[in-house]
Amino acid sequence: MELNTIQPAVGAKHAKRRVGRGIGSGLGKTAGRGHKGQKSRSGGFHKVGFEGGQMPLQRRLPKRGFKSMNAPFRAEVRLSELNGLAVADIDILVLKQAGILPVVARDVRVILSGELTRAVNLKGLKTTAGAKAAIEAAGGSVA
C-alpha cells in the first residue's frame, strides 16, 4: 500500500444533496420541505419539547424525588460489625482499613443493629441513643 493509492471505502463518500435546483433534480420547488407550515420556512422551528402552546409534558408532570449530594460521604456501621473487629479502640480510619466503610466516607454513625458482646472504645464517631446505651452496657465507651 502506498500513500498515493489510499482511498475511502466504497460507499463511504457521497455527493452533497443540492436542493432547490429545478424540477429535474427531484429536489426543486419546495426542496424536500413539503408545503407550507412552520417547518417549511427558513429559520422557522421551535425549541425541544414545545407543543404548540399546550402545556408541555415536562411541566404537566409533578416534580418528585431528591438526590442528596452528601449521600456518598455518609455511612452507617452496625454493632455486629464492630463486634467482629479485632481491636478495641475504633475510629474512622480503623473502619476504613477493615473494609467496613467506603474510602470516601466522612460522616459515620453507629446504629443499634445486631449484638455487641465485648467492650469497644469509639473515638470521633457519632452514635444513636440506642447504640450508645448498648456499647456502654457491654463495658465500652463513646468519646
Coordinates of N, CA, C and O in Angstrom, one line a residue:
M1 N 0.8 -1.2 0.0 CA 0.0 0.0 0.0 C 0.9 1.2 0.0 O 1.9 1.3 0.8
E2 N 0.5 2.2 -0.8 CA 1.3 3.5 -0.9 C 0.4 4.6 -0.5 O -0.9 4.5 -0.6
L3 N 0.9 5.7 -0.1 CA 0.2 6.8 0.4 C -0.7 7.4 -0.7 O -1.8 7.9 -0.5
N4 N -0.2 7.3 -2.0 CA -1.0 7.9 -3.1 C -2.0 6.9 -3.6 O -2.8 7.3 -4.6
T5 N -2.2 5.7 -3.0 CA -3.2 4.8 -3.5 C -4.3 4.6 -2.5 O -5.3 3.9 -2.7
I6 N -4.2 5.3 -1.3 CA -5.2 5.2 -0.3 C -6.5 5.9 -0.7 O -6.5 7.0 -1.2
Q7 N -7.7 5.1 -0.6 CA -9.0 5.7 -1.0 C -10.0 5.3 0.1 O -9.8 4.3 0.8
P8 N -11.0 6.1 0.3 CA -12.1 5.8 1.2 C -12.8 4.5 0.7 O -12.8 4.2 -0.5
A9 N -13.4 3.8 1.7 CA -14.2 2.6 1.3 C -15.3 2.9 0.3 O -15.8 4.0 0.3
V10 N -15.7 1.9 -0.5 CA -16.8 2.1 -1.4 C -18.1 2.4 -0.7 O -18.5 1.7 0.2
G11 N -18.7 3.5 -1.0 CA -20.0 3.9 -0.4 C -19.8 4.9 0.8 O -20.8 5.4 1.3
A12 N -18.5 5.1 1.2 CA -18.3 6.0 2.4 C -18.5 7.4 2.0 O -18.8 8.2 2.9
K13 N -18.2 7.8 0.8 CA -18.3 9.2 0.3 C -19.5 9.3 -0.7 O -19.7 8.4 -1.5
H14 N -20.3 10.4 -0.5 CA -21.3 10.6 -1.5 C -21.5 12.1 -1.7 O -21.1 12.9 -0.8
A15 N -22.1 12.4 -2.8 CA -22.3 13.9 -3.1 C -23.2 14.5 -2.2 O -24.2 13.9 -1.7
K16 N -23.0 15.8 -1.9 CA -23.9 16.6 -1.0 C -25.2 16.8 -1.7 O -25.2 16.9 -2.9
R17 N -26.3 16.8 -1.0 CA -27.6 17.0 -1.6 C -27.8 18.5 -1.9 O -27.8 19.3 -1.0
R18 N -28.0 18.8 -3.2 CA -28.2 20.2 -3.6 C -29.7 20.4 -3.9 O -30.2 19.9 -4.8
V19 N -30.3 21.1 -3.0 CA -31.8 21.2 -3.0 C -32.1 22.6 -3.7 O -31.3 23.5 -3.8
G20 N -33.3 22.6 -4.3 CA -33.8 23.9 -4.9 C -33.1 24.2 -6.2 O -32.9 25.3 -6.5
R21 N -32.8 23.1 -7.0 CA -32.1 23.4 -8.3 C -32.9 22.8 -9.5 O -32.4 22.2 -10.4
G22 N -34.2 23.0 -9.4 CA -35.1 22.7 -10.6 C -35.8 21.3 -10.4 O -35.4 20.5 -9.6
I23 N -36.9 21.2 -11.2 CA -37.7 20.0 -11.1 C -37.0 18.7 -11.5 O -37.2 17.7 -10.8
G24 N -36.1 18.8 -12.4 CA -35.4 17.6 -12.9 C -34.5 16.9 -11.8 O -34.2 15.7 -11.8
S25 N -34.1 17.7 -10.8 CA -33.2 17.2 -9.8 C -34.0 16.3 -8.8 O -33.5 15.6 -8.0
G26 N -35.3 16.5 -8.7 CA -36.2 15.8 -7.8 C -36.3 16.5 -6.5 O -37.0 16.1 -5.6
L27 N -35.5 17.6 -6.3 CA -35.5 18.4 -5.1 C -35.6 19.8 -5.4 O -35.0 20.7 -4.7
G28 N -36.4 20.2 -6.4 CA -36.7 21.5 -6.7 C -37.9 22.1 -6.0 O -38.5 21.4 -5.1
K29 N -38.4 23.2 -6.3 CA -39.5 23.9 -5.8 C -39.5 24.0 -4.3 O -38.9 24.8 -3.7
T30 N -40.1 23.0 -3.5 CA -40.2 23.1 -2.1 C -38.9 22.5 -1.4 O -38.8 22.6 -0.2
A31 N -38.0 22.0 -2.2 CA -36.7 21.5 -1.7 C -36.8 20.4 -0.6 O -36.1 20.4 0.3
G32 N -37.8 19.5 -0.8 CA -37.9 18.4 0.2 C -38.6 18.8 1.5 O -38.6 18.0 2.5
R33 N -39.1 20.0 1.6 CA -39.7 20.5 2.9 C -41.2 20.3 3.0 O -41.8 20.7 4.0
G34 N -41.8 19.9 1.9 CA -43.3 19.7 1.9 C -43.9 21.1 1.6 O -43.2 22.0 1.1
H35 N -45.1 21.3 1.9 CA -45.9 22.5 1.6 C -46.2 23.3 2.9 O -46.8 22.7 3.8
K36 N -46.0 24.5 2.9 CA -46.4 25.5 3.9 C -46.0 25.0 5.4 O -45.3 24.0 5.6
G37 N -46.4 25.8 6.3 CA -46.2 25.4 7.7 C -44.9 25.9 8.3 O -44.0 26.3 7.5
Q38 N -44.8 25.9 9.6 CA -43.6 26.5 10.2 C -42.3 25.7 9.8 O -41.2 26.4 9.7
K39 N -42.4 24.4 9.7 CA -41.2 23.6 9.3 C -40.7 23.9 7.9 O -39.5 23.6 7.6
S40 N -41.5 24.5 7.1 CA -41.1 24.7 5.7 C -40.3 26.0 5.6 O -39.7 26.3 4.6
R41 N -40.5 26.9 6.6 CA -39.9 28.3 6.5 C -38.5 28.3 6.9 O -38.0 27.5 7.7
S42 N -37.8 29.3 6.4 CA -36.4 29.5 6.8 C -36.3 30.0 8.2 O -37.0 31.0 8.5
G43 N -35.6 29.4 9.1 CA -35.5 29.8 10.4 C -36.7 29.5 11.3 O -36.8 29.9 12.4
G44 N -37.7 28.9 10.7 CA -38.9 28.6 11.4 C -38.9 27.3 12.1 O -39.1 26.2 11.5
F45 N -38.6 27.2 13.4 CA -38.6 26.0 14.1 C -38.8 26.3 15.6 O -38.9 27.5 15.9
H46 N -39.0 25.4 16.4 CA -39.2 25.7 17.8 C -38.3 24.8 18.7 O -37.7 23.9 18.3
K47 N -38.3 25.2 20.0 CA -37.4 24.5 20.9 C -37.9 23.1 21.2 O -39.1 22.8 21.0
V48 N -37.0 22.3 21.7 CA -37.3 20.9 22.0 C -38.3 20.8 23.1 O -38.2 21.6 24.1
G49 N -39.4 20.0 23.0 CA -40.4 19.9 24.0 C -41.5 20.9 23.8 O -42.5 20.8 24.5
F50 N -41.4 21.8 22.8 CA -42.5 22.7 22.6 C -43.7 22.0 21.9 O -43.5 21.2 21.0
E51 N -44.9 22.2 22.5 CA -46.1 21.5 22.0 C -47.1 22.5 21.4 O -48.3 22.3 21.6
G52 N -46.7 23.5 20.8 CA -47.6 24.4 20.1 C -48.4 25.3 21.1 O -49.5 25.8 20.7
G53 N -47.9 25.5 22.2 CA -48.5 26.4 23.2 C -49.2 25.6 24.3 O -49.5 26.1 25.3
Q54 N -49.5 24.3 24.0 CA -50.1 23.4 25.0 C -49.0 23.3 26.1 O -47.8 23.3 25.9
M55 N -49.5 23.1 27.4 CA -48.5 22.9 28.5 C -47.7 21.7 28.2 O -48.2 20.6 28.1
P56 N -46.4 21.8 28.1 CA -45.5 20.7 27.7 C -45.5 19.6 28.8 O -45.7 19.8 30.0
L57 N -45.2 18.4 28.3 CA -45.2 17.2 29.2 C -44.4 17.4 30.4 O -44.8 17.0 31.6
Q58 N -43.1 17.9 30.3 CA -42.2 18.0 31.4 C -42.8 19.0 32.5 O -42.3 19.0 33.6
R59 N -43.7 19.9 32.1 CA -44.3 20.8 33.1 C -45.7 20.3 33.6 O -46.1 20.8 34.6
R60 N -46.3 19.3 32.9 CA -47.6 18.8 33.3 C -47.3 17.8 34.4 O -48.2 17.6 35.3
L61 N -46.2 17.1 34.4 CA -45.9 16.0 35.4 C -45.4 16.6 36.7 O -44.7 17.6 36.7
P62 N -45.8 16.0 37.8 CA -45.3 16.6 39.1 C -43.8 16.4 39.3 O -43.2 15.4 38.8
K63 N -43.3 17.3 40.1 CA -41.9 17.1 40.5 C -41.8 16.1 41.6 O -42.7 16.1 42.5
R64 N -40.8 15.2 41.6 CA -40.8 14.1 42.5 C -39.3 13.7 42.8 O -38.5 13.6 41.9
G65 N -39.0 13.5 44.1 CA -37.7 12.9 44.4 C -36.6 13.9 44.6 O -36.8 15.1 44.3
F66 N -35.5 13.5 45.2 CA -34.4 14.3 45.5 C -33.2 13.4 45.7 O -33.3 12.3 46.2
K67 N -32.1 13.8 45.1 CA -30.8 13.0 45.2 C -29.8 13.9 46.0 O -29.4 14.9 45.5
S68 N -29.5 13.4 47.2 CA -28.6 14.2 48.0 C -27.2 14.1 47.5 O -26.7 13.1 47.1
M69 N -26.5 15.3 47.5 CA -25.1 15.3 47.1 C -24.2 14.8 48.2 O -23.0 14.5 47.9
N70 N -24.7 14.7 49.4 CA -23.9 14.2 50.5 C -23.9 12.7 50.7 O -23.2 12.1 51.5
A71 N -24.8 12.0 50.0 CA -25.1 10.6 50.2 C -23.8 9.7 50.1 O -23.6 8.9 50.9
P72 N -22.9 9.9 49.2 CA -21.7 9.1 49.1 C -20.8 9.2 50.3 O -20.0 8.4 50.6
F73 N -20.9 10.4 51.1 CA -20.0 10.6 52.2 C -20.6 10.2 53.5 O -19.9 10.3 54.5
R74 N -21.8 9.8 53.5 CA -22.5 9.3 54.7 C -22.4 7.8 54.8 O -22.6 7.1 53.8
A75 N -22.3 7.3 56.0 CA -22.2 5.8 56.1 C -22.7 5.4 57.5 O -22.7 6.2 58.5
E76 N -23.2 4.2 57.6 CA -23.7 3.6 58.9 C -22.9 2.4 59.2 O -22.6 1.6 58.3
V77 N -22.7 2.2 60.5 CA -22.0 1.0 61.0 C -22.8 0.3 62.0 O -23.4 0.9 62.9
R78 N -23.0 -1.0 61.9 CA -23.8 -1.8 62.8 C -23.0 -2.2 64.0 O -21.7 -2.4 63.9
L79 N -23.6 -2.5 65.1 CA -22.9 -3.0 66.3 C -22.3 -4.4 66.0 O -21.2 -4.7 66.5
S80 N -23.0 -5.2 65.2 CA -22.5 -6.5 64.9 C -21.2 -6.4 64.1 O -20.3 -7.3 64.2
E81 N -21.0 -5.4 63.3 CA -19.8 -5.2 62.5 C -18.6 -4.8 63.5 O -17.5 -5.2 63.3
L82 N -19.0 -4.0 64.5 CA -17.9 -3.6 65.5 C -17.5 -4.8 66.3 O -16.4 -4.9 66.7
N83 N -18.4 -5.7 66.5 CA -18.2 -6.9 67.3 C -17.1 -7.8 66.6 O -16.4 -8.5 67.2
G84 N -17.1 -7.8 65.3 CA -16.2 -8.6 64.5 C -14.8 -8.1 64.4 O -13.9 -8.8 63.9
L85 N -14.6 -6.8 64.8 CA -13.2 -6.3 64.7 C -12.3 -6.8 65.8 O -12.8 -7.0 66.9
A86 N -11.0 -6.9 65.5 CA -10.1 -7.4 66.5 C -9.6 -6.4 67.5 O -9.3 -6.7 68.6
V87 N -9.7 -5.1 67.1 CA -9.2 -4.0 68.0 C -10.3 -3.5 68.9 O -11.4 -3.6 68.6
A88 N -9.8 -2.9 70.0 CA -10.8 -2.3 71.0 C -11.0 -0.9 70.8 O -12.1 -0.4 71.0
D89 N -10.0 -0.1 70.3 CA -10.1 1.3 70.1 C -10.5 1.5 68.6 O -9.7 1.2 67.7
I90 N -11.7 2.0 68.4 CA -12.2 2.1 67.0 C -12.4 3.6 66.6 O -13.1 4.3 67.3
D91 N -11.9 4.0 65.4 CA -12.2 5.3 64.8 C -12.4 5.1 63.3 O -12.5 3.9 62.8
I92 N -12.6 6.2 62.6 CA -13.0 6.0 61.2 C -11.9 5.3 60.4 O -12.2 4.5 59.5
L93 N -10.6 5.6 60.7 CA -9.5 5.0 59.9 C -9.5 3.5 60.1 O -9.3 2.8 59.1
V94 N -9.7 3.0 61.3 CA -9.8 1.6 61.6 C -10.9 0.9 60.8 O -10.7 -0.2 60.2
L95 N -12.1 1.5 60.7 CA -13.2 1.0 60.0 C -12.9 1.0 58.5 O -13.3 0.0 57.8
K96 N -12.2 2.0 58.0 CA -11.9 2.0 56.5 C -10.9 0.9 56.2 O -11.0 0.3 55.2
Q97 N -9.9 0.7 57.0 CA -8.9 -0.3 56.8 C -9.5 -1.7 56.9 O -9.0 -2.6 56.2
A98 N -10.5 -1.9 57.7 CA -11.2 -3.2 57.8 C -12.1 -3.4 56.7 O -12.6 -4.6 56.5
G99 N -12.4 -2.4 55.9 CA -13.3 -2.6 54.7 C -14.7 -2.5 55.1 O -15.6 -2.8 54.2
I100 N -15.0 -2.0 56.2 CA -16.4 -1.8 56.7 C -17.0 -0.5 56.1 O -18.2 -0.5 55.7
L101 N -16.2 0.5 55.9 CA -16.6 1.8 55.4 C -15.9 2.0 54.0 O -14.8 1.6 53.8
P102 N -16.7 2.7 53.1 CA -16.0 3.1 51.9 C -15.0 4.2 52.1 O -15.0 4.9 53.2
V103 N -14.0 4.3 51.3 CA -12.9 5.2 51.5 C -13.3 6.7 51.6 O -12.8 7.5 52.3
V104 N -14.4 7.0 50.8 CA -14.9 8.4 50.8 C -15.7 8.8 52.0 O -16.1 10.0 52.1
A105 N -16.1 7.9 52.8 CA -17.0 8.2 54.0 C -16.4 9.2 54.9 O -15.2 9.1 55.3
R106 N -17.2 10.2 55.3 CA -16.8 11.2 56.2 C -17.7 11.3 57.5 O -17.2 11.5 58.6
D107 N -19.0 11.2 57.2 CA -20.0 11.3 58.3 C -20.4 9.9 58.7 O -21.2 9.3 58.0
V108 N -19.9 9.4 59.8 CA -20.2 8.0 60.1 C -21.0 7.9 61.4 O -20.7 8.6 62.3
R109 N -22.0 7.0 61.4 CA -22.9 6.9 62.5 C -23.0 5.4 62.9 O -23.2 4.6 62.0
V110 N -22.9 5.1 64.2 CA -23.0 3.7 64.6 C -24.5 3.5 65.0 O -25.1 4.4 65.8
I111 N -25.1 2.5 64.5 CA -26.5 2.3 64.7 C -26.8 1.0 65.5 O -25.9 0.1 65.5
L112 N -27.9 0.9 66.2 CA -28.2 -0.3 67.0 C -28.8 -1.4 66.1 O -30.0 -1.4 65.8
S113 N -27.9 -2.3 65.7 CA -28.3 -3.4 64.8 C -27.4 -4.5 65.1 O -26.2 -4.4 64.9
G114 N -27.9 -5.6 65.6 CA -27.0 -6.7 65.9 C -26.6 -6.6 67.4 O -27.1 -5.7 68.1
E115 N -25.7 -7.5 67.9 CA -25.3 -7.5 69.3 C -23.9 -7.2 69.4 O -23.1 -7.4 68.6
L116 N -23.6 -6.6 70.6 CA -22.2 -6.3 70.9 C -21.9 -7.0 72.2 O -22.5 -6.8 73.2
T117 N -20.9 -8.0 72.1 CA -20.6 -8.8 73.3 C -19.3 -8.5 74.0 O -18.9 -9.1 75.0
R118 N -18.6 -7.5 73.5 CA -17.3 -7.1 74.1 C -17.2 -5.6 74.2 O -18.0 -4.9 73.5
A119 N -16.3 -5.1 75.0 CA -16.1 -3.7 75.2 C -15.3 -3.1 74.1 O -14.2 -3.6 73.7
V120 N -15.8 -2.0 73.5 CA -15.1 -1.2 72.5 C -15.1 0.3 72.9 O -16.1 0.7 73.5
N121 N -14.1 1.0 72.5 CA -14.0 2.4 72.7 C -14.1 3.1 71.4 O -13.2 3.0 70.5
L122 N -15.1 3.9 71.2 CA -15.3 4.7 70.0 C -14.7 6.1 70.1 O -14.9 6.7 71.1
K123 N -14.0 6.5 69.0 CA -13.4 7.8 69.1 C -13.8 8.5 67.8 O -13.6 8.0 66.7
G124 N -14.4 9.7 67.9 CA -14.8 10.5 66.7 C -15.9 9.9 65.9 O -16.0 10.3 64.7
L125 N -16.7 9.1 66.4 CA -17.9 8.5 65.7 C -19.2 8.9 66.4 O -19.3 9.0 67.6
K126 N -20.2 9.2 65.6 CA -21.5 9.6 66.1 C -22.2 8.2 66.4 O -22.0 7.3 65.7
T127 N -23.1 8.3 67.3 CA -23.9 7.1 67.6 C -25.3 7.4 67.9 O -25.6 8.6 68.3
T128 N -26.2 6.5 67.6 CA -27.6 6.7 68.0 C -27.7 6.5 69.5 O -26.8 5.9 70.1
A129 N -28.8 6.9 70.1 CA -29.0 6.8 71.5 C -29.0 5.3 71.9 O -28.4 4.9 72.9
G130 N -29.7 4.4 71.2 CA -29.7 3.0 71.5 C -28.4 2.3 71.3 O -28.0 1.5 72.2
A131 N -27.6 2.7 70.3 CA -26.3 2.2 70.1 C -25.3 2.5 71.3 O -24.6 1.7 71.8
K132 N -25.4 3.8 71.7 CA -24.6 4.3 72.8 C -24.9 3.5 74.1 O -24.0 3.1 74.8
A133 N -26.2 3.3 74.3 CA -26.6 2.5 75.5 C -26.1 1.1 75.5 O -25.6 0.5 76.5
A134 N -26.1 0.5 74.3 CA -25.7 -0.9 74.1 C -24.1 -1.0 74.3 O -23.6 -2.0 74.9
I135 N -23.4 0.0 73.8 CA -21.9 0.0 73.9 C -21.5 0.1 75.4 O -20.7 -0.6 75.9
E136 N -22.2 1.0 76.1 CA -21.9 1.3 77.5 C -22.3 0.1 78.4 O -21.7 -0.3 79.3
A137 N -23.4 -0.6 77.9 CA -23.8 -1.8 78.7 C -22.9 -3.0 78.5 O -22.7 -3.8 79.4
A138 N -22.1 -3.0 77.4 CA -21.1 -4.0 77.1 C -19.8 -3.7 77.8 O -18.8 -4.4 77.6
G139 N -19.7 -2.5 78.4 CA -18.5 -2.1 79.1 C -17.6 -1.2 78.3 O -16.5 -0.9 78.7
G140 N -18.1 -0.7 77.2 CA -17.3 0.2 76.3 C -17.6 1.7 76.6 O -18.3 2.0 77.5
S141 N -17.0 2.5 75.7 CA -17.2 4.0 75.9 C -17.3 4.7 74.5 O -16.8 4.2 73.5
V142 N -18.0 5.8 74.6 CA -18.1 6.6 73.3 C -17.5 8.0 73.6 O -17.9 8.7 74.6
A143 N -16.5 8.4 72.8 CA -15.9 9.7 73.0 C -16.1 10.6 71.9 O -16.3 10.2 70.8

